[in-house]
């Protein structure tokens, strides 16, 4: 057991898996010598050599495209995109190839590869350093999209992702990279992809969220529980394939549903969740399934970002609204 | 080294076999086993016959879209013959000759163009990727395959194909630059067939040759007569050897010509003169090679006639099989998106089956 | 400016005035055999609440029970 | 008035607008001399010269990126992406720049530009020639996403798009490029962006669709109306910004909702519509708002595509299901 | 022509002013009006002072992320001084000197780094784009601006900046190739400052120079001492004139050095030796230029001291204003996404305002 923050859990998991499985290679911009701009890969080059952990040219399409080639040729690449806003030059590789190689080759070529990327706002950053693009990747068949919210899950989900025969988009809520620590077991364990986690059971309303907002929702829930509202909180963990069952079962129990995400509202993951709730628990609904999300704008620069960021207060406000409906 | 002798900046093209099939410079003639020479020729003829017949089938409404490669057989077969079975082929979409030489069956190729994914599931020992439709994106896969080969300490190289049009894509640049930086054992084979659909080579880029783009990456590049199978073999072999020695990638520009339409949906008369096509027909890569083989005592007109006849019926039979193969099953449509079907997919699959049952289809 | 609609104009009178209710309330009404259109809503904006349906059901229980042996005519 | 198909209406609209407004330029792969692989731009180079209608290198990022530059420098570029599957290399330009230049420069730089692309399946094509990516573009603030379904709307919406100060993604359902003709006025007219069209009023169920499926839905409706089901059919026309009002009003009236689209189901535009219905007409719902969409798979090659394509029969089946609920 | 004399393949770099500020070759000395020379020097000093102070503010927790440009002043100011007011500047993100010379106020620059979009709304007559964060993507905008200028029959050129790291991006390739094909009047100015965050120039590409990448596009390229403001001016002026004559784009590689960290979040000691920094400090572009101006009788140490003092307080005052500028209003956060707010945005805006009212914020 070690007390680790989310970044520490990432490094630890990568270290363990590189040790266990010689076919795992880790690379990206500044990932080798420096250990990544967030230091997620620190120490790995020293330990496993420049062949297994290395820096690349500034070239996202080549980073992802070469990872596809490596996965075909027997390796398990785990590549880092420095910020999720910079994944866009690699979108052709991800959507047109990574997602499809298996189907295209009728199962001949699996792509056991992971594309890691810090995402989300709240770090007072420049443009393109704050977006949440999970809905886009989740719309593409053939990809899996995972977002951990705790050090324990970070390790367990990353190990699942690396061992998964399909390509996994691993989105890391960078705002909480160093926000808190948790005991993470030394031993090998995995957290399954495709399974949401009931963080807290409750009976009045189901709140689903992920990433950095799980903690914010927890704070909000503390508030509203004082007022007698009993909330069931679900950490989605995998955005695609989505764990419909857990959500539907919860809403059947509570009759009320709120999804909270930082990505812009329209055509976001919240919409998918609301549709799932409609499809699976319609007759149990006592209030309209509701979303609390980012506005339909580009994440503002730091001097305006406070308007955009979803604070516990806002979540509490929305919970009350849905419960009172 | 050929890449030094035919430095792209000198604007000299490597040519070994002239239009009449005579050796231009005996020093340059590559050594190729007779069996291999014949295999190369056979493959080129098969590619030609299969190509012509595919066009016919398509016009009869029996084949779907097809991208002919008539005229480019030497560029393809000459290059692919220079790699080993354990090496990788990363195709674009118009390299029938290379695929056949690499061991893909014509039936599979036809199945692919016939609109069936199963045509891209090559047998386990054929180290080739499926067709890549998004132009130039496959080059990064080749770079990755080659990097993996190096990382694993294996000795395999990759050869990747791209068109003249493809060199304008950002991914061309990224793949070659990446490969150069990591000394990845990969050969970037540009088939400059003068056209990208209706856009002529001169509109793609202002550089005089495509081979000279190698200079941007600090790697060797060479322009080769792409209708000369021996020149293609020699240039590729040198590049393959270099790659295997750990000296990194090479760009080869094969100067060739697409004699047919871009695909069966294309009407080339809109954008090019028939006289241009006629001019290139004189440079036919197969005729040249035949002459060389006959001169070498390896071939004869009689054998040739027999070969064409054999392939005519082989192609016909193959297509018949393909035509009889029918539709893709519902299960197969769902089964390959993920290693295991997701709950979502299972639900959609079941729901659709229910619909089909209820609606009596 | 383009016409927003070109065919199949319906008659306004064909459209029933819609009762406001949550899916849960509608389900309750259905389960109890209550025609939700007959229930007067006491919720916000005249919404039919679950309680409205229950009390409507209580009130009309006798009537309903006495009607058990009467064959319904046409749609109910 | 002229009797035109959808391709004809495109060419006609481009012609008229290039004539009217000298700042309109049209370019893309094979767009100049050949007039485009679908012949949408045929004749324009001859008429307006190579400066205003031209071929480009095979380079989508440069096509879109240069259009951004042109729009900044006073032109109104209308660029063609040969198939929507090939827009992916330009996604960085579209998402990171086209959508944001106005906000980034606080209104200094508008981008009056149009990115045209044929989309959708049903033409028995190769891979990457059949996708429907409208949900992805619609998720990005700053973009407008338009899909016409008739020659009349094609002209009117394209003219709106070119004159719009914001960048417009103009998706053309290629399956119906030449499927039917309609009278298209010679005169100048526009169809407003952001307004759905009630194709047919009805009272039992609201069906929303767009593009090639509008005609398929019409056929389905003919069937079910025989059975006494009275359908309101809405052609969405603009996917973003979405015309919530029309949809919500309709569902308030019908109480039942079906959205039909060809794109894959999960995280698609259908989910957004269902959420809008929940948000605006929840208390009117007599059945779960439902989606009929493509499966969550890559569009199959022609020998399997029949499973994927949404036929009138399937729409009719689903309408019945929702109405009977 | 300089691009011929200093052909990148010869691996010779254009240098006019040596480290001591002496003219290396009088024939190469560009003619620049005295006023302009002084404006250039002033701008470089202002950029330096503003840069140093920004770092200080940031360490005091008063500024957000900042990307220092110390050491690159000549590369920026020397190049931008060669274009006209009517020409366009397309920045990357580290060209403070160029922006100031072009007419952007320091207040705006600071506002930008302070995290306020309004810093990128330059006044109507400043033809410059906002900072482009996605590396190299801005180059395509420059190509488009230049193409538009040509299409409209205007005479304006565009100059676009990119780093050594940026040359690895596909968009670099596409933008330059496009510009070359269309003879677009644009200059691609690569500031090769030896590092892309922690990745050294040698890891970006195997080509010996970045200038030689021009050969891939059939256009002129030149490597220039980027710490030599006269060489930068001369090379850029030649490229600008060529562009204006309709002869298309040029690649200029400015060999320079980032003396500071990549940004304020970066710790360069992880990846580079202090000795390397020391070596480059000796090549300081400002000191060299000062010496030249003093030799020319245009400047003195006294004036220099006064200038620094003036700028110290100017920068201090400017930052104070910026610090007092406060937060971005809610309205502004919503207002600029579309030309007109969509119904969706109005709804979200109103709903949020209601929330703020109810929650008493
Ligand atoms: C990214 C992308 N853009 C556009 C297309 C459409 N397209 C298919 S082939 C082709 C021309 C390719 O030209 P070239 O690279 O010279 O290869 P050739 O067809 O001559 O073999 C185009 C534009 C595509 N497949 N991918
Ligand atoms: C597409 C993209 N990928 C990654 C980044 C993150 N990033 C910001 S600056 C930088 C290095 C840039 O190096 P270079 O082009 O040499 O410019 P310099 O910082 O040296 O001025 C990186 C990787 C980015 N901004 N955009
Ligand atoms: Mg790209
Ligand atoms: Mg070609
Ligand atoms: Mg740099």
XYZ file of C-alpha atoms in Angstrom, chain A residues 88, chain D residues 64-65 68 81 87 90-100 113 115 117 137 140 143 167 169:
25
model
C -7.242 16.926 -32.683
C -9.905 24.325 -44.221
C -7.007 26.179 -42.627
C -9.952 30.439 -42.254
C -14.407 18.031 -48.529
C -12.812 15.765 -42.960
C -9.095 18.979 -40.919
C -10.771 18.509 -37.551
C -8.025 20.407 -35.780
C -8.674 23.426 -37.989
C -12.428 23.184 -37.613
C -12.664 22.531 -33.887
C -9.623 24.424 -32.657
C -9.841 27.424 -34.954
C -12.876 27.854 -37.197
C -15.208 27.413 -34.248
C -13.245 29.720 -32.000
C -16.944 30.338 -44.462
C -17.357 23.658 -45.390
C -19.272 17.708 -47.455
C -19.600 19.128 -35.189
C -18.590 22.236 -30.810
C -20.036 26.007 -35.494
C -18.563 29.128 -40.068
C -20.658 22.900 -41.779
